[in-house]
Coordinates of N, CA and C in Angstrom, one line a residue:
M1 N -22.2 -18.9 -16.1 CA -21.4 -19.2 -14.7 C -22.3 -20.4 -14.2
E2 N -21.3 -21.1 -13.3 CA -22.0 -22.4 -12.7 C -22.6 -21.8 -11.4
P3 N -23.7 -22.4 -10.7 CA -24.0 -22.1 -9.5 C -23.1 -22.4 -8.3
G4 N -22.3 -23.5 -8.6 CA -21.3 -23.8 -7.4 C -20.2 -22.7 -7.3
W5 N -20.0 -22.2 -8.5 CA -18.7 -20.9 -8.2 C -19.6 -19.7 -7.6
I6 N -20.6 -19.4 -7.8 CA -21.3 -18.3 -7.3 C -21.5 -18.5 -5.7
V7 N -22.0 -19.7 -5.4 CA -22.2 -20.1 -3.9 C -20.8 -20.0 -3.2
G8 N -19.7 -20.8 -3.8 CA -18.6 -20.8 -3.2 C -17.9 -19.5 -3.0
T9 N -18.1 -18.5 -4.1 CA -17.5 -17.2 -3.9 C -18.2 -16.2 -2.9
S10 N -19.7 -16.6 -2.7 CA -20.5 -15.8 -1.9 C -20.0 -16.3 -0.3
L11 N -19.9 -17.7 -0.1 CA -19.3 -18.1 1.2 C -17.9 -17.5 1.5
A12 N -17.0 -17.7 0.4 CA -15.7 -17.1 0.8 C -15.6 -15.6 1.0
V13 N -16.5 -14.7 0.4 CA -16.4 -13.4 0.8 C -17.3 -13.1 2.2
L14 N -18.2 -14.0 2.6 CA -19.0 -13.8 4.0 C -17.8 -14.2 5.0
I15 N -17.0 -15.3 4.6 CA -15.9 -15.7 5.7 C -14.8 -14.7 6.0
L16 N -14.5 -14.1 4.6 CA -13.5 -12.8 4.7 C -14.1 -11.7 5.4
L17 N -15.4 -11.4 5.2 CA -16.2 -10.2 6.2 C -16.0 -10.5 7.5
A18 N -16.4 -11.8 7.9 CA -16.4 -12.1 9.3 C -15.2 -12.1 9.9
G19 N -14.2 -12.3 9.1 CA -12.7 -12.3 9.9 C -12.3 -10.7 10.0
V20 N -12.5 -9.9 9.0 CA -12.5 -8.5 9.0 C -13.0 -7.8 10.1
I21 N -14.3 -7.9 10.3 CA -15.2 -7.4 11.2 C -14.7 -8.0 12.8
G22 N -14.3 -9.2 12.8 CA -13.8 -9.8 14.2 C -12.6 -8.9 14.5
L23 N -11.6 -8.9 13.5 CA -10.4 -8.1 13.8 C -10.6 -6.7 14.2
A24 N -11.6 -6.1 13.5 CA -11.7 -4.7 14.0 C -12.4 -4.5 15.2
V25 N -13.0 -5.4 15.8 CA -13.8 -5.6 17.0 C -12.9 -5.7 18.0
S26 N -11.8 -6.8 17.9 CA -10.9 -7.1 18.6 C -9.8 -5.9 18.7
K27 N -9.6 -5.2 17.7 CA -8.7 -4.0 17.9 C -9.5 -3.0 18.7
Q28 N -10.6 -2.7 18.7 CA -11.3 -1.8 19.3 C -11.4 -2.1 20.9
N29 N -11.5 -3.4 21.0 CA -11.5 -4.0 22.5 C -10.2 -4.1 22.9
R30 N -9.1 -3.9 22.1 CA -7.6 -4.2 22.6 C -7.4 -5.5 23.0
R31 N -7.9 -6.5 22.3 CA -7.6 -8.0 22.5 C -7.1 -8.5 21.2
K32 N -6.4 -9.8 21.6 CA -5.9 -10.5 20.2 C -7.0 -11.5 19.9
N33 N -7.1 -11.4 18.6 CA -7.9 -12.3 18.0 C -7.3 -13.3 16.7
R34 N -7.1 -14.5 17.2 CA -6.6 -15.4 16.3 C -7.5 -15.9 15.1
W35 N -8.6 -16.3 15.6 CA -9.5 -16.7 14.7 C -10.0 -15.7 13.4
G36 N -9.9 -14.6 13.8 CA -10.1 -13.4 12.8 C -9.0 -13.4 11.7
W37 N -7.8 -13.7 11.9 CA -6.6 -13.8 11.0 C -6.9 -15.3 10.3
W38 N -7.3 -16.4 10.7 CA -7.6 -17.3 10.0 C -8.5 -17.3 9.1
F39 N -9.7 -16.5 9.4 CA -10.8 -16.3 8.5 C -10.5 -15.6 7.4
V40 N -9.6 -14.6 7.7 CA -9.1 -13.7 6.4 C -8.3 -14.6 5.5
I41 N -7.5 -15.3 6.1 CA -6.4 -16.1 5.4 C -7.2 -17.1 4.4
F42 N -8.1 -17.7 5.1 CA -9.0 -18.9 4.4 C -9.9 -18.2 3.3
G43 N -10.5 -16.9 3.5 CA -11.3 -16.2 2.6 C -10.6 -15.7 1.6
V44 N -9.4 -15.3 1.7 CA -8.7 -14.9 0.6 C -8.3 -16.1 -0.3
C45 N -7.8 -17.1 0.2 CA -7.3 -18.5 -0.4 C -8.4 -19.0 -1.3
A46 N -9.8 -18.9 -0.6 CA -11.0 -19.4 -1.3 C -11.4 -18.7 -2.4
I47 N -11.2 -17.4 -2.3 CA -11.4 -16.5 -3.5 C -10.6 -16.6 -4.7
I48 N -9.1 -16.8 -4.3 CA -8.2 -16.9 -5.4 C -8.4 -18.3 -5.9
S49 N -8.8 -19.4 -5.2 CA -9.0 -20.7 -5.7 C -10.4 -20.7 -6.8
A50 N -11.4 -19.8 -6.4 CA -12.5 -19.7 -7.1 C -12.2 -19.1 -8.4
F51 N -11.4 -18.2 -8.4 CA -11.1 -17.3 -9.8 C -10.2 -18.2 -10.7
V52 N -9.3 -19.0 -10.0 CA -8.4 -19.9 -10.8 C -9.4 -21.2 -11.4
N53 N -10.3 -21.7 -10.6 CA -11.0 -22.6 -11.1 C -12.0 -22.2 -12.2
L54 N -12.5 -21.0 -12.1 CA -13.3 -20.3 -13.2 C -12.8 -20.2 -14.4
S55 N -11.7 -20.0 -14.4 CA -10.8 -19.6 -15.7 C -10.3 -21.0 -16.5
I56 N -10.3 -22.1 -15.7 CA -9.9 -23.4 -16.2 C -11.3 -24.2 -17.0

């Protein structure tokens, strides 16, 4: 495995977790949180991209 793939996947997972935690906290406080959804979408797309590039 290349180090770039490991670093990219790790950052994507961290961004995804930040989005999920942000959404959970905003739901608990009964607020709308748009950046949380953007982080979740970006994290999922980054992970999909990493797996596609790994297989090439």
